[in-house]
mmCIF file of C-alpha atoms in Angstrom:
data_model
loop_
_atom_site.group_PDB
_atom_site.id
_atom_site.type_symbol
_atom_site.label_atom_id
_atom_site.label_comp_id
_atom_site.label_asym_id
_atom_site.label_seq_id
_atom_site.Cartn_x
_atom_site.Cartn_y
_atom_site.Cartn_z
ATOM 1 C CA UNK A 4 -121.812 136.014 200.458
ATOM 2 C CA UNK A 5 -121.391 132.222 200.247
ATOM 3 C CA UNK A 6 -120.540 130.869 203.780
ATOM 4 C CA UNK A 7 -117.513 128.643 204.228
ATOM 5 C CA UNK A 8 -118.473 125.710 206.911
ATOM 6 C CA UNK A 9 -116.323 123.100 207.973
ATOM 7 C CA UNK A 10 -116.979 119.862 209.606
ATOM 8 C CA UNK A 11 -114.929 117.852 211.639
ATOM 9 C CA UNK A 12 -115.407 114.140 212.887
ATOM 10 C CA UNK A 13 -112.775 112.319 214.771
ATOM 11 C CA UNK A 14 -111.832 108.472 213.611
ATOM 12 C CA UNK A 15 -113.532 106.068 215.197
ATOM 13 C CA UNK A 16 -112.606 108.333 218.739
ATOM 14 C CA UNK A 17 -112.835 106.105 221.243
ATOM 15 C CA UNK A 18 -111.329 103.303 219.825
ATOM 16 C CA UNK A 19 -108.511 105.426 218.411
ATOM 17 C CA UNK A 20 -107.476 106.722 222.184
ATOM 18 C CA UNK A 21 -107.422 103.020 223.263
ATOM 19 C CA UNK A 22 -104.891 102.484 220.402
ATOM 20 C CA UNK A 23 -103.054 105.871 220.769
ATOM 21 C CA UNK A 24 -102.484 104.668 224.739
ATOM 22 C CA UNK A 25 -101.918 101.639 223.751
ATOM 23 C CA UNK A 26 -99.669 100.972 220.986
ATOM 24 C CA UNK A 27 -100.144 96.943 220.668
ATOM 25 C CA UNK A 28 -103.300 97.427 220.129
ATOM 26 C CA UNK A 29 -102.651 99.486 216.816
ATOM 27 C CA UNK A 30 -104.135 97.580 213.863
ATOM 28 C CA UNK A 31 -106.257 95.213 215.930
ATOM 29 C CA UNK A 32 -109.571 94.868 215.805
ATOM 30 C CA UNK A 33 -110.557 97.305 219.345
ATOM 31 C CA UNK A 34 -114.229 96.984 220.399
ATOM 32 C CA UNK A 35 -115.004 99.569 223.282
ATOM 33 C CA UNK A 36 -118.592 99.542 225.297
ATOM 34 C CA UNK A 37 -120.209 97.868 228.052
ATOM 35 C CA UNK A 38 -118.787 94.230 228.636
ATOM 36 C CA UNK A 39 -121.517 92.736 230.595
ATOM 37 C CA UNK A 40 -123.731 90.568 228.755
ATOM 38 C CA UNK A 41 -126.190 92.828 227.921
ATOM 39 C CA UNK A 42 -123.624 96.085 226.688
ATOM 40 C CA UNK A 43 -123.542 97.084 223.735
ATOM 41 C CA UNK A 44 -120.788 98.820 221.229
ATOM 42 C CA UNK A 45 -119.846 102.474 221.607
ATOM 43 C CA UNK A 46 -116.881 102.616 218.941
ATOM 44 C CA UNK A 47 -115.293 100.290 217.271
ATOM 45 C CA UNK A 48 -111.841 100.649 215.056
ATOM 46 C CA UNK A 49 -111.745 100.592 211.528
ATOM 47 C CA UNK A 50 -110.236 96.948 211.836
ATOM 48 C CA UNK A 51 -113.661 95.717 213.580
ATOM 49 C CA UNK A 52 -115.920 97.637 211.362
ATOM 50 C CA UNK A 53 -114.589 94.823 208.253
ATOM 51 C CA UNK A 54 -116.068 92.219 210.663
ATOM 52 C CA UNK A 55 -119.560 94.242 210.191
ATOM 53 C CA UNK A 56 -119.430 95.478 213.893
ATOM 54 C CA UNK A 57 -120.719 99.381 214.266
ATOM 55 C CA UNK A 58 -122.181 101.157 217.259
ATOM 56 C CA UNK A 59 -124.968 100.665 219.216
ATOM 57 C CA UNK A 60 -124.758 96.545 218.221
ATOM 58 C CA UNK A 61 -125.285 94.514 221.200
ATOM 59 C CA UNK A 62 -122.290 93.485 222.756
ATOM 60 C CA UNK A 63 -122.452 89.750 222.403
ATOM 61 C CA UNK A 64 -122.882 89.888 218.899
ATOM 62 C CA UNK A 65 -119.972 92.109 218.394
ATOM 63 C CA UNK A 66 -118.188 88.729 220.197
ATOM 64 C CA UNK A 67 -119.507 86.658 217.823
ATOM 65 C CA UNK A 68 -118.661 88.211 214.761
ATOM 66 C CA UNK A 69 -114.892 89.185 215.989
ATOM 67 C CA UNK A 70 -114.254 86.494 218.646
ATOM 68 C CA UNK A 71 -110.457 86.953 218.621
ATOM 69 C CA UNK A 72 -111.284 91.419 219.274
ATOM 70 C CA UNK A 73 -109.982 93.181 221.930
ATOM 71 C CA UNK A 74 -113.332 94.470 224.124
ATOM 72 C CA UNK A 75 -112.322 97.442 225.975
ATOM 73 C CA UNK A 76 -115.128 99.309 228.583
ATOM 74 C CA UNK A 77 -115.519 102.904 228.134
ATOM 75 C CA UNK A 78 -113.100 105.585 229.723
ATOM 76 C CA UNK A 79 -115.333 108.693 229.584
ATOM 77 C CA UNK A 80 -112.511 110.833 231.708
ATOM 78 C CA UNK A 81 -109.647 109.775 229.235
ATOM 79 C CA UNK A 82 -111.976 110.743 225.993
ATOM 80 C CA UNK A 83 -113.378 114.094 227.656
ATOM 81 C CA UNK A 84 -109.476 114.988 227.932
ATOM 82 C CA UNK A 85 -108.835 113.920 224.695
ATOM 83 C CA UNK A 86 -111.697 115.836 223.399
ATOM 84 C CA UNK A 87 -110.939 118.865 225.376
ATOM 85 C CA UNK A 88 -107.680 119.677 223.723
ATOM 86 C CA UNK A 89 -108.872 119.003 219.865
ATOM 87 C CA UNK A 90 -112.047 121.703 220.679
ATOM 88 C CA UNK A 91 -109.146 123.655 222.196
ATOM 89 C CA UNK A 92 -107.589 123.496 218.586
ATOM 90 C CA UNK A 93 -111.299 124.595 217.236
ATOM 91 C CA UNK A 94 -111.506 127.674 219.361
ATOM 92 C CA UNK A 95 -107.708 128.744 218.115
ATOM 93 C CA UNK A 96 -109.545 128.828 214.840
ATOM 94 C CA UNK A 97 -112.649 130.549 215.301
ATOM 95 C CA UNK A 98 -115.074 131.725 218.301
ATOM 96 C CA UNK A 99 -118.078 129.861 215.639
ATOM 97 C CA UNK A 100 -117.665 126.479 216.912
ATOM 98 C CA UNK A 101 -121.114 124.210 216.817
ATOM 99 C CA UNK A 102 -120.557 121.182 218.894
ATOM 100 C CA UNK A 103 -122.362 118.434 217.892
ATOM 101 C CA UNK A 104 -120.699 115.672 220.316
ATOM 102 C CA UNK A 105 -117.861 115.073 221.901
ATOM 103 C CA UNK A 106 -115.654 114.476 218.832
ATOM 104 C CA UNK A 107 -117.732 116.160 216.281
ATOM 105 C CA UNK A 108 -118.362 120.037 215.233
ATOM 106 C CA UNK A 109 -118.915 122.177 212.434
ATOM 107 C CA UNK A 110 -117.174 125.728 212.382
ATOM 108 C CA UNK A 111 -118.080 128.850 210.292
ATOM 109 C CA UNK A 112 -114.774 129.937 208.919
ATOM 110 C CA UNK A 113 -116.969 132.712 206.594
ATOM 111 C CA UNK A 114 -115.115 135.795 208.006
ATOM 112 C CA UNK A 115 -111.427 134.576 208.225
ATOM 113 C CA UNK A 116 -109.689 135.575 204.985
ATOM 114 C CA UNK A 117 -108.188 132.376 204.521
ATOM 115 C CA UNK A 118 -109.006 129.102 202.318
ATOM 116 C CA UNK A 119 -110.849 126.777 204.203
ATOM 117 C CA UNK A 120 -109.305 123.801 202.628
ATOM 118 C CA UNK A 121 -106.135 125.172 204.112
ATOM 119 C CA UNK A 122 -107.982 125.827 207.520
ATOM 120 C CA UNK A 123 -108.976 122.113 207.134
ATOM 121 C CA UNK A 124 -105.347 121.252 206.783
ATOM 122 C CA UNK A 125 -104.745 123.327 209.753
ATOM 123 C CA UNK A 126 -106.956 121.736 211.801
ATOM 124 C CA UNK A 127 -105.977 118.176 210.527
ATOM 125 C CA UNK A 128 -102.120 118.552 211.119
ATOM 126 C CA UNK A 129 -102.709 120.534 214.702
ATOM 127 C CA UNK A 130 -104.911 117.485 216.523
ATOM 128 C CA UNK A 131 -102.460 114.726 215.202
ATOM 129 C CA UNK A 132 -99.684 116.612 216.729
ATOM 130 C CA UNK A 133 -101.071 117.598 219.815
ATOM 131 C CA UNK A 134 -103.071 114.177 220.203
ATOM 132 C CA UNK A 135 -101.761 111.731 218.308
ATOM 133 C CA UNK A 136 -105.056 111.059 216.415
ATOM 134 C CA UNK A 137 -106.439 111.581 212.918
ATOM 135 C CA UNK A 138 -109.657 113.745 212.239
ATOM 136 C CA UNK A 139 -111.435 113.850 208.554
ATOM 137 C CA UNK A 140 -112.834 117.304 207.641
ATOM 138 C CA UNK A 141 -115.357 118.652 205.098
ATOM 139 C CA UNK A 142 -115.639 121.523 204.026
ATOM 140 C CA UNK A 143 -118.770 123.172 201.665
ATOM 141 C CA UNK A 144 -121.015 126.388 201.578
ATOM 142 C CA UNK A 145 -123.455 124.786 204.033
ATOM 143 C CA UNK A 146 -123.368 122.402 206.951
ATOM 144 C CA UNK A 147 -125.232 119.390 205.232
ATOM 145 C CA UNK A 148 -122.592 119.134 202.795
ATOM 146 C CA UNK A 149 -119.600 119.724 204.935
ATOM 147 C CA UNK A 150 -121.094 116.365 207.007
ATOM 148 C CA UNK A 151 -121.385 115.015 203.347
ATOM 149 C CA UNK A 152 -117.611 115.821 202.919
ATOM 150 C CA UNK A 153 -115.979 114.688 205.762
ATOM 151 C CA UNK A 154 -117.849 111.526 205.942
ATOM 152 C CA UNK A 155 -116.316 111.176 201.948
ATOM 153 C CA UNK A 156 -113.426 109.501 202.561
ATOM 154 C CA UNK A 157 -112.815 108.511 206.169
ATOM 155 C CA UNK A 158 -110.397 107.903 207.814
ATOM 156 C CA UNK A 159 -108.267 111.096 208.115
ATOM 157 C CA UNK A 160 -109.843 112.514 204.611
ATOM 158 C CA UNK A 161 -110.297 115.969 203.486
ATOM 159 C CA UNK A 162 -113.031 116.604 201.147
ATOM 160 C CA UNK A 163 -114.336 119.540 199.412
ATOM 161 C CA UNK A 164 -117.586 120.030 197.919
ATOM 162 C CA UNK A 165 -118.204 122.946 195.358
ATOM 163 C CA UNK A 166 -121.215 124.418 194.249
ATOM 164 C CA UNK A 167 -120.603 123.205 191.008
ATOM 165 C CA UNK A 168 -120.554 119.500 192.136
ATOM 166 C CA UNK A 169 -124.230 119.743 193.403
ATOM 167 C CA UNK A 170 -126.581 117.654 192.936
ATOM 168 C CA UNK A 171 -124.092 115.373 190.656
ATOM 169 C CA UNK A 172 -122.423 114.376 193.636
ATOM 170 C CA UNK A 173 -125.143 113.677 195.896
ATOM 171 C CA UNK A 174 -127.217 111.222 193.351
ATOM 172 C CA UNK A 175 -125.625 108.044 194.025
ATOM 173 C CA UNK A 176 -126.028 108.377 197.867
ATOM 174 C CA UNK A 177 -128.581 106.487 200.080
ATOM 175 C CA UNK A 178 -131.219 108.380 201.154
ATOM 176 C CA UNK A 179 -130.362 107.823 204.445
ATOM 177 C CA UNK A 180 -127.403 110.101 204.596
ATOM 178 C CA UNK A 181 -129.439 113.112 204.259
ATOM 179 C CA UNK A 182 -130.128 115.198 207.283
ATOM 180 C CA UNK A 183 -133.768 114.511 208.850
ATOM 181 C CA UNK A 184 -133.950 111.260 206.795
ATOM 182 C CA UNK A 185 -133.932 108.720 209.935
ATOM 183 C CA UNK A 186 -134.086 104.979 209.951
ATOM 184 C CA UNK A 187 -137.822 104.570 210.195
ATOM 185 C CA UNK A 188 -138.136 106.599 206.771
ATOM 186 C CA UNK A 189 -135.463 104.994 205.199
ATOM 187 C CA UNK A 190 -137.218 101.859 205.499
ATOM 188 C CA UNK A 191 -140.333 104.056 204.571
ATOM 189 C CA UNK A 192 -138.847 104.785 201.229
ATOM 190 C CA UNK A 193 -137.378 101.596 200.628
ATOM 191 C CA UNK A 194 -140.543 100.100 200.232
ATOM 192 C CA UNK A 195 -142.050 102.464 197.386
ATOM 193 C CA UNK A 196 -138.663 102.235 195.680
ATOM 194 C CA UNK A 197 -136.833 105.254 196.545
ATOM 195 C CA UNK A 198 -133.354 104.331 197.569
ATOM 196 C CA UNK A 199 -130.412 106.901 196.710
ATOM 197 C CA UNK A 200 -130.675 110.495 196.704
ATOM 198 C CA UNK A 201 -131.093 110.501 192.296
ATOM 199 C CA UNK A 202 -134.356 108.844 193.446
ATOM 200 C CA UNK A 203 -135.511 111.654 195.683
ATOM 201 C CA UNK A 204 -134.925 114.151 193.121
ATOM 202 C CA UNK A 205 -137.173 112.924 190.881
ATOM 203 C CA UNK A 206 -139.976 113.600 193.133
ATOM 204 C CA UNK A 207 -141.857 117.031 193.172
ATOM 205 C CA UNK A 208 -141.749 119.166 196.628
ATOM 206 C CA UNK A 209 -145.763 118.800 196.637
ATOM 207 C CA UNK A 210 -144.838 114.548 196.741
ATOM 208 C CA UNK A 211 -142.033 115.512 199.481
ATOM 209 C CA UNK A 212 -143.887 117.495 201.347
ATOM 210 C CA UNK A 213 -146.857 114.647 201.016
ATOM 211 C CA UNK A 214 -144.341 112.139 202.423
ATOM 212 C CA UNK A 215 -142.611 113.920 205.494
ATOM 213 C CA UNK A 216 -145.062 116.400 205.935
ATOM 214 C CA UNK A 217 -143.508 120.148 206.833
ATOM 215 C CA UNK A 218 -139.652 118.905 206.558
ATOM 216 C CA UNK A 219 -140.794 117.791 202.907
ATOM 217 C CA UNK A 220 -139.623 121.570 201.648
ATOM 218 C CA UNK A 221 -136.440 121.124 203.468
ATOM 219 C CA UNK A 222 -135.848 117.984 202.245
ATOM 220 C CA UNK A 223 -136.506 118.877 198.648
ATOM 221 C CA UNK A 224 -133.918 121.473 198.884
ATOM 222 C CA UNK A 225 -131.094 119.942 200.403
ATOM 223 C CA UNK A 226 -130.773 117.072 198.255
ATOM 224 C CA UNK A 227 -130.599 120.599 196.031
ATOM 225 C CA UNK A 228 -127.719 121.985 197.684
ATOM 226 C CA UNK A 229 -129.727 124.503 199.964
ATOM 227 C CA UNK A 230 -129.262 124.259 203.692
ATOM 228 C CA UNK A 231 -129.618 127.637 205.366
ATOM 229 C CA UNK A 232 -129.263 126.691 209.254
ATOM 230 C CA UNK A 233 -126.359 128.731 210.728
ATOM 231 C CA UNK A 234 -123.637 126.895 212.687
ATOM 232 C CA UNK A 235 -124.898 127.700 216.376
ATOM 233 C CA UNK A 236 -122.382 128.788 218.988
ATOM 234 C CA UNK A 237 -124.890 127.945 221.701
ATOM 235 C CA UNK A 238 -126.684 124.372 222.094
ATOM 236 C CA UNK A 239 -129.443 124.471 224.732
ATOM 237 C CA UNK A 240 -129.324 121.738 227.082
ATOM 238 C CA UNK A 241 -132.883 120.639 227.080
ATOM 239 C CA UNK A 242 -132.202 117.812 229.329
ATOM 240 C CA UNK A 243 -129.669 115.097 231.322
ATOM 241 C CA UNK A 244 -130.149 112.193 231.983
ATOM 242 C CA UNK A 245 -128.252 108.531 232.992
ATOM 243 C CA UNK A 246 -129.904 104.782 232.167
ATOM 244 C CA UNK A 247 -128.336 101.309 232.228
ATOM 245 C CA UNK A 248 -129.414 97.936 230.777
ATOM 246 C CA UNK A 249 -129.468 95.497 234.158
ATOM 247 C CA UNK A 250 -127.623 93.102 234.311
ATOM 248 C CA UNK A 251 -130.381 90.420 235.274
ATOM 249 C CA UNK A 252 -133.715 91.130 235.149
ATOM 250 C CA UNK A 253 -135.188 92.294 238.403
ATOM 251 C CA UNK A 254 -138.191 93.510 240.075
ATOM 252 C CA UNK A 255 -136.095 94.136 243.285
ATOM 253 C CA UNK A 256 -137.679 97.605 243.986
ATOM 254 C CA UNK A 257 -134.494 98.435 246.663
ATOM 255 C CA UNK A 258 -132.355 97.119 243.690
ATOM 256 C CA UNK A 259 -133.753 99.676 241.296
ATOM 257 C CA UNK A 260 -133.836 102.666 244.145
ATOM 258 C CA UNK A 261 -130.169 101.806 244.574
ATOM 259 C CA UNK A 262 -129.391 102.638 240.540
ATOM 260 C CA UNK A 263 -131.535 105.543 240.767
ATOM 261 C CA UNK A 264 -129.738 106.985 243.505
ATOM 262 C CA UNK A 265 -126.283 106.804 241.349
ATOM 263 C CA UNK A 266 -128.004 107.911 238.581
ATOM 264 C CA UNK A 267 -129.357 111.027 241.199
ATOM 265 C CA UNK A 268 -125.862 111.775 242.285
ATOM 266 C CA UNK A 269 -124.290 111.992 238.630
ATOM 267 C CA UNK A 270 -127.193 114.229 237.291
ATOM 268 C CA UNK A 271 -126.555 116.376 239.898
ATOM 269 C CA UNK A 272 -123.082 116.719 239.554
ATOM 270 C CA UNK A 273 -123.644 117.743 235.768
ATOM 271 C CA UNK A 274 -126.423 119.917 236.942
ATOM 272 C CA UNK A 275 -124.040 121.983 239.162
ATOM 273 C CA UNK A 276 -121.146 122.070 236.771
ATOM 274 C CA UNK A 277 -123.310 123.763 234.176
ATOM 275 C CA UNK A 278 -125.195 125.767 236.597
ATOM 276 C CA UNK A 279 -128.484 124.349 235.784
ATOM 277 C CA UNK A 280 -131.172 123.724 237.976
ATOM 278 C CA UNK A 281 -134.606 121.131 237.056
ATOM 279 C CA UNK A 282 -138.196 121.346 237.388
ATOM 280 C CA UNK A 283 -139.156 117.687 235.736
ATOM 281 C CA UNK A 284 -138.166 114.398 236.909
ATOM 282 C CA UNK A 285 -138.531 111.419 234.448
ATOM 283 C CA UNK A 286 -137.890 107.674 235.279
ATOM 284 C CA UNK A 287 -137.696 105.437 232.502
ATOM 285 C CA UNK A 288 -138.266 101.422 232.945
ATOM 286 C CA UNK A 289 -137.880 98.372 229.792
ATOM 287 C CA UNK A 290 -139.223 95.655 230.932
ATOM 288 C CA UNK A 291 -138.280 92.193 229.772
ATOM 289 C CA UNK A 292 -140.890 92.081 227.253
ATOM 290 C CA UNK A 293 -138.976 95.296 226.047
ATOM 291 C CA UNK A 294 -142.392 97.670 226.914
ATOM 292 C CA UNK A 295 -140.813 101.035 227.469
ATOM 293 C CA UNK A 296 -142.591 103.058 230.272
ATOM 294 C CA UNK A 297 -141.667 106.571 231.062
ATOM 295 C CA UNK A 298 -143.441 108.827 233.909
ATOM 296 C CA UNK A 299 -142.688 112.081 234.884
ATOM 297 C CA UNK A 300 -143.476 114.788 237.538
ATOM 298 C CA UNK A 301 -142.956 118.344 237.553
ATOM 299 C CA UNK A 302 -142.401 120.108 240.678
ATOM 300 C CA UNK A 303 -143.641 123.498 241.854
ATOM 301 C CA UNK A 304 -139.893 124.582 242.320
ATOM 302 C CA UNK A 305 -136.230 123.838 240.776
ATOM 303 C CA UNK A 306 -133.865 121.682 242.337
ATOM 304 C CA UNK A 307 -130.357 120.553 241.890
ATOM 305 C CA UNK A 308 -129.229 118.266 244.849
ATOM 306 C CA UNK A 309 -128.889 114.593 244.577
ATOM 307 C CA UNK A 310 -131.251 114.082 247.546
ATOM 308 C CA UNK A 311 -134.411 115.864 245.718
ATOM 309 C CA UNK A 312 -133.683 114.401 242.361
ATOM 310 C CA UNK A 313 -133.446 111.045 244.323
ATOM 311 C CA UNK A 314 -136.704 111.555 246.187
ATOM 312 C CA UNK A 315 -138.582 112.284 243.173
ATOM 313 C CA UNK A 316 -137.171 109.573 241.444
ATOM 314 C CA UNK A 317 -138.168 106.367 243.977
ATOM 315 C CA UNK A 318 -141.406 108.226 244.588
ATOM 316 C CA UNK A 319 -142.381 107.631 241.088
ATOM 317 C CA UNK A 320 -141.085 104.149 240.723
ATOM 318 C CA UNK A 321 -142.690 103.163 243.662
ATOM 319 C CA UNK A 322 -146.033 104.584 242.017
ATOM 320 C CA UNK A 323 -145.313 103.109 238.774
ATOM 321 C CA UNK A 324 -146.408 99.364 239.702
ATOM 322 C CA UNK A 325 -144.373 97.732 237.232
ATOM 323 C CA UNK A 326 -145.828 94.200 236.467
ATOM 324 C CA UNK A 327 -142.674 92.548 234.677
ATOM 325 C CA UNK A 328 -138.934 92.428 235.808
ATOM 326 C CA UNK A 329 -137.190 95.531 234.799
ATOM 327 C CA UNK A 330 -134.127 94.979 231.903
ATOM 328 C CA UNK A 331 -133.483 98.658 231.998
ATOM 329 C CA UNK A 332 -133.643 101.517 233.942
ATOM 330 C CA UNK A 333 -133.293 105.065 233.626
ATOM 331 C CA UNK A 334 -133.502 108.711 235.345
ATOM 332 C CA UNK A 335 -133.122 112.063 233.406
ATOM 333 C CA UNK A 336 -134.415 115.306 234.523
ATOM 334 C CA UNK A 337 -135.805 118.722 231.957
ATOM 335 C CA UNK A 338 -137.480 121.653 232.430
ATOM 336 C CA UNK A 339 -134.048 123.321 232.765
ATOM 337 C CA UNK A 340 -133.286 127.123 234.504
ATOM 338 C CA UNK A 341 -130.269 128.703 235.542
ATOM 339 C CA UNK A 342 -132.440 130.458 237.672
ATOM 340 C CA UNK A 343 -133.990 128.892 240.911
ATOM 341 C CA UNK A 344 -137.107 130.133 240.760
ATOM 342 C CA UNK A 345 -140.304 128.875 242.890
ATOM 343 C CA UNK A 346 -143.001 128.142 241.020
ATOM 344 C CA UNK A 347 -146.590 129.522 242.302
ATOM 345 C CA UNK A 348 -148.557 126.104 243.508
ATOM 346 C CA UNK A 349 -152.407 126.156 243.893
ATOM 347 C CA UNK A 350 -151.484 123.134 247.036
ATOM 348 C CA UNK A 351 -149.670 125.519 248.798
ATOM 349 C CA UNK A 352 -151.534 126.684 251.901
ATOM 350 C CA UNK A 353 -150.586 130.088 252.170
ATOM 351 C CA UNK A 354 -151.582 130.750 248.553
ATOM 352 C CA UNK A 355 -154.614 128.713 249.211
ATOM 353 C CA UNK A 356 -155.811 130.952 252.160
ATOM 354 C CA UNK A 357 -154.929 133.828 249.750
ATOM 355 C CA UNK A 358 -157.030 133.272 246.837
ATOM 356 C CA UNK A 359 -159.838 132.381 249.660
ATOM 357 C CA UNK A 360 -159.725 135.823 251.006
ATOM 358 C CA UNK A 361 -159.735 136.810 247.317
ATOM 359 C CA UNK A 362 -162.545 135.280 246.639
ATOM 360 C CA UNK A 363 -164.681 136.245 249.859
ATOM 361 C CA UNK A 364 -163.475 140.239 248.970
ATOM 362 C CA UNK A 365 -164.151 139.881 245.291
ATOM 363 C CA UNK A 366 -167.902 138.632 246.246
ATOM 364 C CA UNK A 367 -168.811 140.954 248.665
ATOM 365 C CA UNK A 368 -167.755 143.766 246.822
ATOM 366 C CA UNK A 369 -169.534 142.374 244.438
ATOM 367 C CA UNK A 370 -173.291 142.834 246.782
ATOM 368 C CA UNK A 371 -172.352 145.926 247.726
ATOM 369 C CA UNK A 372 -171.812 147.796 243.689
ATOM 370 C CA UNK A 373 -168.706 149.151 244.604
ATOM 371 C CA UNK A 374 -164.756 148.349 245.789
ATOM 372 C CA UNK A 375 -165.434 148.825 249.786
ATOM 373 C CA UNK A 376 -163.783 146.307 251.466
ATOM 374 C CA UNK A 377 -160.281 145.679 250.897
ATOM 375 C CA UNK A 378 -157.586 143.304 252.048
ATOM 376 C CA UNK A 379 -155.203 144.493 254.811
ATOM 377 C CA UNK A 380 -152.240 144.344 252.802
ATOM 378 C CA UNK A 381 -154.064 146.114 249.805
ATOM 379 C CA UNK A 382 -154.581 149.341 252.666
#
């Protein structure tokens, strides 16, 4: 049976709750992110975006392109509710919600007898009446194409992509906007002339596979239409982690303890609220010369608490003997459990006097042809 996936993408999210809260702002040019010299651009509103401005551009160049913008900093609590209520909507729908972020997720709508353009319309009308914002939606027979869709006509759009329709409608599309084609490829491609997608399918799976090595296969089939990954109810957390561009360059180790402290109390707090508990500590540094440097140690046991992520943290900037003045600074923590186990350590001295007595038993056993001597806790 041909599976019916929709995905859904709020408009330019942050910067639409600014304006929903704020109604002067409404058709102005809203720039939210980090205001200090150095931030740069989480969302912008459509109005910014004709000014060239898009996410992740640094801050001051978002100011120079849109002087007379409203800058905004980020209000993570405000969004999360925001966000809350439209998966809220999701859930009403079906139990096969993927989360990809928090204002974007595809939903398998296979098993409800129901058109899932009309779904989409659901879904559409429900979140502007409960939050006063627009969504666009796709909807296809497979998730690359719903993302496809409801990045078709944005904002608030509602696109449909048939079977019929593919590859037709896929040719005139950069390569970049197909799944697991990233930047650094793009540019890749660029250079031996491949461009939009009618490029790509010109090439054989053998020259695919040649060019991005075991994804080539996948890649030769979407740009086909084929994309078999199921929408996943359950996203591992693999890791969590907090950094921050400084606002002066420093090599103020105290200063740098001080961030990773904050950074050791938030962690934790997200560690505890999704019951998780972390056996690797990573501290990342920039430098001014932007050289990234990342070291991490993995303990013999999980922890969760603020102090022993913070412990672990300074003890490995203090070893790290940075020779420039830090621009950025970062802490995140893997190796997750939501178990606290305690990890067998070869330091440890009871299990250190253990394996001796092991090995003393094992050898003279060993002289004497036979199992003889035994350890008192083996009698």
């Amino acid at each position: 049976m041909m599976r019916k996936i929709i995905h859904v993408d709020m408009d330019a999210f942050f910067a639409s709750v600014e304006q929903h809260d704020n109604p002067k702002l409404k058709g102005k040019p809203v720039i939210v992110g980090g205001l200090s010299g150095r931030g740069v651009v989480s969302t912008c509103s459509y109005e910014a975006r004709k000014y060239g401005i898009h996410s992740a551009m640094p801050m001051y160049m978002a100011k120079t392109l849109c002087p007379h913008g409203v800058f905004l900093p980020v209000r993570f609590e405000r969004y999360r509710e925001v966000s809350k209520k439209v998966f809220d909507i999701l859930y009403e729908i079906t139990d096969i919600v993927e989360p990809l972020s928090i204002d974007e997720a595809y939903l398998d709508v296979t098993d409800i007898d129901k058109n899932p353009e009309d779904i989409a319309k659901e879904i559409k009308e429900k979140v502007h009446n409960e939050t006063g914002l627009t969504v666009s939606a796709g909807v296809s027979y497979n998730k690359f194409l719903a993302k496809i869709a409801s990045d078709w006509n944005k904002p608030d759009g509602l696109m449909v992509i048939s079977e019929d329709m593919v590859p037709d409608i896929l040719r005139p599309l950069s390569v970049s906007k197909v799944y697991g084609i990233g930047e650094k490829s793009s540019e890749r491609l660029k250079k031996i002339g491949i461009e939009k997608v009618d490029d790509l399918l010109k090439l054989s799976e053998e020259e695919l596979t040649n060019i991005f090595g075991k994804y080539g296969k996948e890649i030769y089939d979407r740009i086909r239409g084929i994309d078999l990954r199921p929408v996943e109810t359950y996203r591992e957390t693999k890791s969590i982690g907090k950094e921050t561009t400084l606002k002066k360059d420093t090599d103020d180790i105290d200063l740098l303890s001080k961030y990773l402290k904050g950074f050791s109390r938030i962690i934790s707090s997200e560690l505890k609220e999704e019951r998780l508990y972390c056996r690797t500590v990573t501290v990342k540094i920039k430098t001014s010369h932007f050289t990234v440097h990342t070291k991490s140690r993995t303990l013999n046991e999980y922890i969760d608490s603020p102090e022993d992520i913070y412990n672990v943290a300074t003890a490995i900037l203090k070893e790290s003997k940075i020779s420039q003045p830090v621009r950025l600074i970062g802490l995140s923590v893997s190796n997750l459990s939501t178990i606290k186990i305690k990890q067998l350590s070869l330091f440890d001295s009871e299990i250190r006097k253990n394996i001796k007595i092991d090995k003393i038993v094992n050898e003279v056993n060993k002289k004497l042809g036979g199992y003889f001597v035994k350890k008192g806790s083996d009698i």
